[in-house]
C-alpha positions as CSV (number, residue, x, y, z in Angstrom):
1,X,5.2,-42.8,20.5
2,X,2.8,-40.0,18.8
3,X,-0.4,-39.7,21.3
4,X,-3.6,-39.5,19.9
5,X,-6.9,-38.2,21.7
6,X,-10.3,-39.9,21.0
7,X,-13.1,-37.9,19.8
8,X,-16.6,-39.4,19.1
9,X,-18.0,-37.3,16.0
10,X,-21.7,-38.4,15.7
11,X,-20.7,-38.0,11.9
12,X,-22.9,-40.4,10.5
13,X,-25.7,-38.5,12.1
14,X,-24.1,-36.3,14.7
15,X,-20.4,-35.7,16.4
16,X,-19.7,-36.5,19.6
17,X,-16.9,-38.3,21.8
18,X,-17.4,-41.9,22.0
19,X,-19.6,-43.0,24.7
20,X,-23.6,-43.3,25.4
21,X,-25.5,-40.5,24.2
22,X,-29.1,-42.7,25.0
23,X,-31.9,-41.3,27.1
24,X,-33.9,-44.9,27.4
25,X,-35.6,-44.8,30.5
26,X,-33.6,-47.5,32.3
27,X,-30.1,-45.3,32.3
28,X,-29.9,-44.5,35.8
29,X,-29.7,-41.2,36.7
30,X,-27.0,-39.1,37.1
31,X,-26.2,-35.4,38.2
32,X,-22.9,-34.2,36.8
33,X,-20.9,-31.9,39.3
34,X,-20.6,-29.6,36.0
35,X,-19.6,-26.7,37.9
36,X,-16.2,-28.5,38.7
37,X,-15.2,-29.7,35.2
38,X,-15.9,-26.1,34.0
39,X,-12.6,-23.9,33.6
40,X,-13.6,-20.8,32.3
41,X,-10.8,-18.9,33.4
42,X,-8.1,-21.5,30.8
43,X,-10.2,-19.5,27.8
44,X,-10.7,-16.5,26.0
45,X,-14.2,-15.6,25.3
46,X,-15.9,-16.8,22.5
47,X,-15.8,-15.3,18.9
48,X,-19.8,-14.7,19.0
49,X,-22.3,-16.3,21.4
50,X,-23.6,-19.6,21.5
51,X,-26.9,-19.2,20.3
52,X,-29.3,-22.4,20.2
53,X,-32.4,-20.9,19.5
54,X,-30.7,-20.8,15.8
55,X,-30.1,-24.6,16.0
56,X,-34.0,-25.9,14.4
57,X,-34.9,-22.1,13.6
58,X,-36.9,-22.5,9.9
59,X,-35.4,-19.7,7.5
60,X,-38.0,-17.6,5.1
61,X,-36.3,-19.6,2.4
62,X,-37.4,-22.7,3.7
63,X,-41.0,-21.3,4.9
64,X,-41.2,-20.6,1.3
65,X,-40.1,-23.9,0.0
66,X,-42.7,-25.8,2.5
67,X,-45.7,-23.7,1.3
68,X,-44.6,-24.1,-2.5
69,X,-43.5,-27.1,-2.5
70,X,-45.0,-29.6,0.1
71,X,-47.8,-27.7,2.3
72,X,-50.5,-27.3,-0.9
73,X,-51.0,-31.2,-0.7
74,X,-53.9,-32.5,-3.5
75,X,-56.5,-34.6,-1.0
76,X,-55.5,-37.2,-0.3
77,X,-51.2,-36.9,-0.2
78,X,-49.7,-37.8,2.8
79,X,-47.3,-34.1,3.4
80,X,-45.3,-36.8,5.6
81,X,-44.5,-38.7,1.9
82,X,-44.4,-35.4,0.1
83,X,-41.0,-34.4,2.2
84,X,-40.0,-37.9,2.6
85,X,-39.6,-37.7,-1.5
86,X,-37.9,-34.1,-1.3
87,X,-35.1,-35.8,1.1
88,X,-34.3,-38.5,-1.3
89,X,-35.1,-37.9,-5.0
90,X,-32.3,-35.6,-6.9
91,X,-34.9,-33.3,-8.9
92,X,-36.0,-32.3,-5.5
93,X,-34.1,-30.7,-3.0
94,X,-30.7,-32.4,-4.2
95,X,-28.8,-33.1,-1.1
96,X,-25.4,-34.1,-0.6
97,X,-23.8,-36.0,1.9
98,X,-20.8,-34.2,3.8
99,X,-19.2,-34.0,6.8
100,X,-17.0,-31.9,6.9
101,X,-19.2,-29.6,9.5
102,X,-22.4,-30.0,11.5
103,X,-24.6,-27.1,10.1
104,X,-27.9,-26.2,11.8
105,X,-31.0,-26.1,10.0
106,X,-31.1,-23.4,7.9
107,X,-27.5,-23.5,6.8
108,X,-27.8,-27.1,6.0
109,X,-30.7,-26.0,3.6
110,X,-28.9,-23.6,2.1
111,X,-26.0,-25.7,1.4
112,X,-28.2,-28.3,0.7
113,X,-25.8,-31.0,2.2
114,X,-24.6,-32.0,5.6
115,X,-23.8,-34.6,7.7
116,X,-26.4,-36.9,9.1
117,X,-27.2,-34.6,12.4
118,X,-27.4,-32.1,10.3
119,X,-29.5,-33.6,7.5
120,X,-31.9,-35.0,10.7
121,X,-31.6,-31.6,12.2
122,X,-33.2,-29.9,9.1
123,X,-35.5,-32.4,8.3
124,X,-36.8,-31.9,11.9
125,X,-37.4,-27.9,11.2
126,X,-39.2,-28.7,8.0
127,X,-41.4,-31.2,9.3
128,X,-43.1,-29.2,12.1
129,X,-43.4,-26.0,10.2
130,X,-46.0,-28.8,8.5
131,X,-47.1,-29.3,11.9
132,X,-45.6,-33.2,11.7
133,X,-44.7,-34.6,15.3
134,X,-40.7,-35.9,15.1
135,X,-38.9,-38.7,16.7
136,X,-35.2,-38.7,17.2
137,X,-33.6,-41.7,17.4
138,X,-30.4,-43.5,18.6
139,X,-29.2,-46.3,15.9
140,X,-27.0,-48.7,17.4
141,X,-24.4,-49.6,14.4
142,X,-20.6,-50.5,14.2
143,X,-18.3,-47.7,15.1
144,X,-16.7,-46.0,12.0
145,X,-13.7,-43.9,12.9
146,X,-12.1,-41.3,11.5
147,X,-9.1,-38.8,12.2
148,X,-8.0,-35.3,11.4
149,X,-4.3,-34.3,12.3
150,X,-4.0,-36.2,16.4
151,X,-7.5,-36.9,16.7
152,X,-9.7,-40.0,15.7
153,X,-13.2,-39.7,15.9
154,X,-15.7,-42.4,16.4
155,X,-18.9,-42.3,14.7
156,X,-22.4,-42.5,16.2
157,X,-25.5,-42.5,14.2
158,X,-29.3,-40.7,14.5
159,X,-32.3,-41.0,12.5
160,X,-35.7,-39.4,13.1
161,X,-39.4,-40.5,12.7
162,X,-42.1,-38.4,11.2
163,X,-45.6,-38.9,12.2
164,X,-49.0,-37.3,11.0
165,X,-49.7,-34.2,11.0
166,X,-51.7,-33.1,14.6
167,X,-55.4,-32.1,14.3
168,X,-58.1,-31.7,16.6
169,X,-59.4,-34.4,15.4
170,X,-56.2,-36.5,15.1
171,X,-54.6,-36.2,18.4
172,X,-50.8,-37.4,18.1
173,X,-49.1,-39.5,20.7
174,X,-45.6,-39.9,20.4
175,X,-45.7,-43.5,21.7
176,X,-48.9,-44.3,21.3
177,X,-48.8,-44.9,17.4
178,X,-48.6,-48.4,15.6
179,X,-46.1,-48.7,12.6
180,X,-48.0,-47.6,9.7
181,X,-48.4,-44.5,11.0
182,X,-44.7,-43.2,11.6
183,X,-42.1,-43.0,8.4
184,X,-38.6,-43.0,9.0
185,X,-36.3,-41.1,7.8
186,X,-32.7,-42.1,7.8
187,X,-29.7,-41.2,5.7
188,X,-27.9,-44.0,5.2
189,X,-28.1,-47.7,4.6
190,X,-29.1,-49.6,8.7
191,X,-29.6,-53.0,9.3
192,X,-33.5,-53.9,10.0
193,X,-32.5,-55.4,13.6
194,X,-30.6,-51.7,14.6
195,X,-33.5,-50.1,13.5
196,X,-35.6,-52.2,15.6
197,X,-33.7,-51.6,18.8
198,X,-33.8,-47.7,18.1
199,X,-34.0,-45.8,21.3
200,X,-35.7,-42.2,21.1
201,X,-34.0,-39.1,21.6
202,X,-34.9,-36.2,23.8
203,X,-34.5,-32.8,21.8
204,X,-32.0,-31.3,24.1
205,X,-30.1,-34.3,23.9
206,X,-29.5,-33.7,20.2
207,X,-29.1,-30.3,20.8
208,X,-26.4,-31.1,22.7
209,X,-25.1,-33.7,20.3
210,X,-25.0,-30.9,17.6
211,X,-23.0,-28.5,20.5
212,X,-20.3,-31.3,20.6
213,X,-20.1,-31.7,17.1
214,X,-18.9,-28.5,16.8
215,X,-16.6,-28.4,19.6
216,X,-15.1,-31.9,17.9
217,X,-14.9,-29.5,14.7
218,X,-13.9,-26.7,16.1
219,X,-11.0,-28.2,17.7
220,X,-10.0,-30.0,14.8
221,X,-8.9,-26.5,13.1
222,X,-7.3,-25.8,16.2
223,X,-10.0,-23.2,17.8
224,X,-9.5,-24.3,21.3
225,X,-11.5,-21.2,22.6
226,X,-14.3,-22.0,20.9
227,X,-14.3,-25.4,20.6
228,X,-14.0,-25.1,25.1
229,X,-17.6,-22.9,24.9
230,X,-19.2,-25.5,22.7
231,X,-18.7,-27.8,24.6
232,X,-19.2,-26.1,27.8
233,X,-22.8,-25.0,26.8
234,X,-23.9,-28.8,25.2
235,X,-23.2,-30.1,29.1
236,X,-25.5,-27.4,30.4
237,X,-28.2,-28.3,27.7
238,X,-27.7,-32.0,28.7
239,X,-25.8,-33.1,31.6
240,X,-26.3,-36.6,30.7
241,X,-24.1,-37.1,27.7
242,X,-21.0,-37.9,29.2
243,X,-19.8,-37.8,25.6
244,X,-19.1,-33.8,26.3
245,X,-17.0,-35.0,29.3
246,X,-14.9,-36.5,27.0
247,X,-14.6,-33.9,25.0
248,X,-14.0,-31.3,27.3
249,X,-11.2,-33.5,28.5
250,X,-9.3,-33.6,25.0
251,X,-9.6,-29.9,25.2
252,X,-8.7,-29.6,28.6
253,X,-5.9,-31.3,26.9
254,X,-5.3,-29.6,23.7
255,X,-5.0,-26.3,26.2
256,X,-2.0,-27.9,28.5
257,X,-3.8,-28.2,31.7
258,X,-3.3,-31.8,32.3
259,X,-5.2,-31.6,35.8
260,X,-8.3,-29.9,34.4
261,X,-8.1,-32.5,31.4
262,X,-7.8,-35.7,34.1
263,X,-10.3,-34.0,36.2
264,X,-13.5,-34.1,33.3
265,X,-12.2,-37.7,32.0
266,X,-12.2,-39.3,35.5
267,X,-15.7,-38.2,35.9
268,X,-16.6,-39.9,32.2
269,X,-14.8,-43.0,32.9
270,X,-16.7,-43.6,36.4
271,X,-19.7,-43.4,34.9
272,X,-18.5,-45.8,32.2
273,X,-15.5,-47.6,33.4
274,X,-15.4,-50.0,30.3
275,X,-15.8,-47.5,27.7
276,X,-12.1,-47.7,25.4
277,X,-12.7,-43.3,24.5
278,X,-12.8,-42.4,27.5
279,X,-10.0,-45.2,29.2
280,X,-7.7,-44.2,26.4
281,X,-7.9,-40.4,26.6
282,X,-7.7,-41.1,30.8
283,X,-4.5,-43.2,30.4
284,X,-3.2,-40.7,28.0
285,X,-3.4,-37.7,29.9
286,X,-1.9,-39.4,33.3
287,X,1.1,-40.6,31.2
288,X,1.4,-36.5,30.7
289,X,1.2,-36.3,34.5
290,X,4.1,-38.5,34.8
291,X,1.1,-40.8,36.5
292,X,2.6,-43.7,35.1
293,X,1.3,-46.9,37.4
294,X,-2.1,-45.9,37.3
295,X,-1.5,-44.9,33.7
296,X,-0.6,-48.6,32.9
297,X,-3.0,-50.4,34.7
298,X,-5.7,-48.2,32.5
299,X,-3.4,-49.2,29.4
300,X,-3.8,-53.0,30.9
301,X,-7.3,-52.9,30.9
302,X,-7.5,-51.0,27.4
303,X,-5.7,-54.1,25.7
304,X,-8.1,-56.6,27.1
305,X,-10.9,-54.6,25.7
306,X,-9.4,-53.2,22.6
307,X,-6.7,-55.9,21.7
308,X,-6.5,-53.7,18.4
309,X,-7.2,-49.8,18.5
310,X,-8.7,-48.2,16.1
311,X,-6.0,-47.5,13.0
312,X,-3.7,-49.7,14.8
313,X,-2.5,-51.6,11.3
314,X,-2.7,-48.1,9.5
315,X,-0.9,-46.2,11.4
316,X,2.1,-49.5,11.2
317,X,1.3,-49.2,7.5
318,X,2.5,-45.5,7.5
319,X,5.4,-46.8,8.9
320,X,6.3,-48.9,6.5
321,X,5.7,-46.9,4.0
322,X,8.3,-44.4,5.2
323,X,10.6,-47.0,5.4
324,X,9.8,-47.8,1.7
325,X,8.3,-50.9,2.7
326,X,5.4,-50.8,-0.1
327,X,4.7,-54.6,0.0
328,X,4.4,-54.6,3.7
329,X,2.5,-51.3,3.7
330,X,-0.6,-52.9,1.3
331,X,-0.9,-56.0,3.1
332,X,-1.0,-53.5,6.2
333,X,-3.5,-51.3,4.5
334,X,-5.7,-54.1,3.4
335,X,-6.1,-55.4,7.0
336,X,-7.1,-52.3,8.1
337,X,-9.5,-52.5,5.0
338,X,-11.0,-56.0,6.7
339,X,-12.5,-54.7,9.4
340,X,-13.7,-51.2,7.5
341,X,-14.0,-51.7,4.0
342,X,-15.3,-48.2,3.3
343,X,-12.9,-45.9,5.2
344,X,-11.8,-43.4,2.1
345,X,-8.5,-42.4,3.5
346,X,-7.8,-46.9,3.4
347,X,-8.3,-46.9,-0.3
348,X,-5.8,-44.1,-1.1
349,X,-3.0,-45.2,1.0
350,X,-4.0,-48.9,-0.7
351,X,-3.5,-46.6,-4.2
352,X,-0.5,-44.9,-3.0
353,X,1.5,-48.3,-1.6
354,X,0.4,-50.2,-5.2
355,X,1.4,-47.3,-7.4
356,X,5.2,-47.5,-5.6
357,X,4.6,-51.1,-6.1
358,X,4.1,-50.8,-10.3
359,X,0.3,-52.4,-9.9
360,X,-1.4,-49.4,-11.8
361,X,-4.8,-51.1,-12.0
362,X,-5.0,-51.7,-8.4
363,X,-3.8,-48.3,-7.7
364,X,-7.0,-46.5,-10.1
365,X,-9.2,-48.6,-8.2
366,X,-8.7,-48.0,-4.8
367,X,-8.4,-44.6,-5.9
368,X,-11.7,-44.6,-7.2
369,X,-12.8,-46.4,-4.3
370,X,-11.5,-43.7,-2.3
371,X,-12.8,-40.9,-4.5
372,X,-16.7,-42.5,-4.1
373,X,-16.2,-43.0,-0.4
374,X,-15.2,-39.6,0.8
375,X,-17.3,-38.0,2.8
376,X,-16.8,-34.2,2.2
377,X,-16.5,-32.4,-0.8
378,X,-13.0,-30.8,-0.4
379,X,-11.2,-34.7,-0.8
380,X,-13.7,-35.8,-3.0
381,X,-12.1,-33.5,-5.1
382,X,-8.5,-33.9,-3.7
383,X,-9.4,-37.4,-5.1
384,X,-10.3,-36.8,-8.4
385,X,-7.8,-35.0,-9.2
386,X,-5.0,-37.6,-7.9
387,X,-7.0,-40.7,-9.9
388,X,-6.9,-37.8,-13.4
389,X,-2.7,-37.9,-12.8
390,X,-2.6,-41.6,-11.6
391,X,-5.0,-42.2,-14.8
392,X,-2.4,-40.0,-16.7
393,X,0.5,-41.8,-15.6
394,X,-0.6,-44.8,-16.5
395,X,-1.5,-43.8,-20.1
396,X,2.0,-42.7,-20.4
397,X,3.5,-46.1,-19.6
398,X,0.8,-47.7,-22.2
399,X,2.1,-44.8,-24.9
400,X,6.1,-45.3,-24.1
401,X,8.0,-48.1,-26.2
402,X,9.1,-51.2,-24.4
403,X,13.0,-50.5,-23.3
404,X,15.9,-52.4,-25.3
405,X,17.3,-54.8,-23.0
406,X,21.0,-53.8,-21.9
C-alpha cells in the first residue's frame, strides 16, 4: 500500500498542514517545547537565509504604483475603494490566480498573480503604505485538497479587512469599528455565514502561515533542507500553529528519521487528538517504526472519523484504470467529483477514462472543465494543449468515412 503524508497548504489563501491556525481568544494557551522537535543537526544549512522582514516589505515599483495610481484621491474617493477596484477589475492591476508558490509581497506584484496568502499578503503591504489599518482573517470553508507526487494537501483559507485611513482626527480601532466602515477583501467566492464567523488573525500568525507554505512547497520539489528551515523558523514566529508541527513531522519523515518525525506529530496530535492530518501522518510513521498496535488503534479511530480519506475513490479509480477498467474508472472518478466538483486533476482523469471509453464529447468537456479549474499556469497550459489534440482527434473521427462492414 503506497503511504501518503498530509500536508495542509493554506492554498486558497495560505499553505499550511491541516489543523487550527486560529488565534480567537478562547484557544487555550499553549507553550510548544520547540526546542525538542527541532533537529538541526538531520539538515544542511539553508541555501540563503530566512529573511521575513522581506515578507510585507513594499518594493519602489509598488511605492510608485500607490502614489500614481491610488494615493492622489479627487475629494471625496474612498483610497480604501480606489485599491479595492485595482484588486478586482482587469484594466487595473490584472491579477491572476495561481498557486503554484506562495510569493511575498513584492514578488506577487511583480508577477502580478499568486495564491490567496499571497494575493492577501500584498494587498496588506499596499494598503498601509496608504496608511489603511488591515485585518486578517480566518474563513472557515470546506477543505479542498490537493496532491503533488506522495503528498495531499488540505486547503485553508484567509481574507483581510481594510479600514480607513488613520488621522489625527480619525483615530482607528481595530475592533471598535461598525460594518460600514471596514471593506473586505477576499479572493474567492465565501458563503455569507463563513464570512460572518471570521476570526481575526495576528500578523505573525500569517507570517508563519506564509513560512509553512513554503516549507509545504519546498518539500514538494524535494528540497528537504530547505523546506526543514522554513518550517523551523514559522514555529519560532508562532508557536501556536501546530500546523508547522505537522509539517515538520512529514519532513522529519521525508529525511528517514522516523523517531524525530513521531516525536513533532505526537506533540500535534495531543493538542488535537481528533484532528485526521495529524492522526494519519502519526499512524503512518509508527507503521514505519514497526509500531504496529498503536499504529492501528490510530488507524481505528481515523476510520470512525474519516470513513472516506481524502482521494480515497481516485486513487481506486487509478487503479482501475491500470487495469483497463475505463467504465469502472468514470463512475470512480465521478464520485470523487460528488463531493468536489471543482478539483482540476477530477475532470481530466473523467476526460481520460471517457476518451478510452469512445465518449468524445464528455471527454472535451471535462477537459475543458479541467483546463478552467486549474489553479496554476503551468497545467492550465498542460490542459489546453491536451483539449487542442483531444479536439483534433475528434475532428478526425468526424472527417474519416464510416468503415465497410466485414
Amino acid at each position: 500500500m503506497q503511504s501518503w503524508a498530509r500536508i495542509v497548504c493554506t492554498a486558497l489563501c495560505a499553505a499550511a498542514l491541516l489543523g487550527g491556525g486560529g488565534c480567537a481568544s478562547q484557544t487555550p494557551v499553549r507553550i510548544a517545547p520547540a526546542q525538542q522537535l527541532f533537529h538541526d543537526q538531520l539538515f544542511q544549512p539553508p541555501a540563503k537565509p530566512i529573511d521575513t522582514r522581506q515578507v510585507f516589505a513594499i518594493s519602489p515599483a509598488m511605492r510608485e504604483y500607490v502614489r500614481h495610481e491610488i494615493g492622489n484621491a479627487s475629494p471625496g474617493r474612498d483610497p480604501r475603494r480606489l485599491l479595492f477596484d485595482a484588486l478586482y477589475q482587469r484594466d487595473k492591476l490584472q491579477l491572476d490566480y495561481d498557486a503554484a508558490i506562495t510569493r511575498n509581497a513584492s514578488e506577487t506584484f511583480a508577477a502580478r498573480a499568486g495564491n490567496c496568502l499571497s494575493l492577501a499578503i500584498m494587498t496588506a503591504a499596499l494598503a498601509r503604505e496608504l496608511n489603511m489599518p488591515v485585518v486578517f482573517q480566518q474563513i472557515d470553508v470546506d477543505t479542498v485538497w490537493s496532491r503533488a507526487g506522495t503528498l495531499y494537501f488540505a486547503a485553508n483559507h484567509v481574507n483581510l479587512t481594510l479600514g480607513r485611513p488613520r488621522s489625527d482626527r480619525n483615530p482607528y480601532t481595530v475592533y471598535g469599528m461598525d460594518d460600514a466602515n471596514v471593506l473586505t477583501v477576499d479572493f474567492v467566492p465565501v458563503p455569507p455565514k463563513a464570512r460572518d464567523a471570521a476570526k481575526p488573525l495576528e500578523e505573525h500568525t500569517v507570517l508563519a502561515m506564509y513560512l509553512n507554505n513554503r516549507a509545504a512547497e519546498l518539500l514538494s520539489v524535494g528540497e528537504v533542507d530547505d523546506a526543514y528551515w522554513a518550517a523551523r523558523r514559522a514555529a519560532e514566529v508562532d508557536p501556536l500553529l501546530l500546523n508547522v508541527y505537522n509539517t515538520l513531522g512529514v519532513i522529519y519523515q521525508q529525511r528517514g528519521s522516523q523517531e524525530a518525525a513521531e516525536q513533532a506529530l505526537r506533540y500535534a496530535h495531543a493538542q488535537a487528538p481528533d484532528n485526521t492530518i495529524y492522526l494519519s501522518n502519526l499512524a503512518q510513521t509508527l507503521e514505519n517504526e514497526h509500531k504496529l498496535d498503536e499504529a492501528a488503534a490510530l488507524r481505528a479511530r481515523l476510520a470512525q472519523l474519516e470513513p472516506y480519506p481524502p482521494f480515497y475513490f481516485f486513487n481506486q479509480g487509478q487503479e482501475a484504470m491500470q487495469a483497463g477498467e475505463y467504465a469502472r474508472a468514470r463512475r470512480l472518478f465521478e464520485r470523487e467529483l460528488e463531493r468536489v466538483p471543482d478539483y482540476h486533476e477530477f475532470h481530466f482523469w473523467l476526460a481520460v477514462a471517457n476518451y478510452h471509453l469512445g465518449n468524445l464529447r464528455a471527454a472535451d468537456n471535462h477537459m475543458k472543465l479541467a483546463m478552467q479549474n486549474s489553479t496554476t499556469r503551468g497545467t492550465h497550459d498542460l490542459y489546453s494543449a491536451k483539449l487542442d489534440r483531444l479536439r483534433a482527434d475528434e475532428a478526425r473521427q468526424r472527417a474519416s468515412p464510416p468503415r465497410a462492414a466485414q
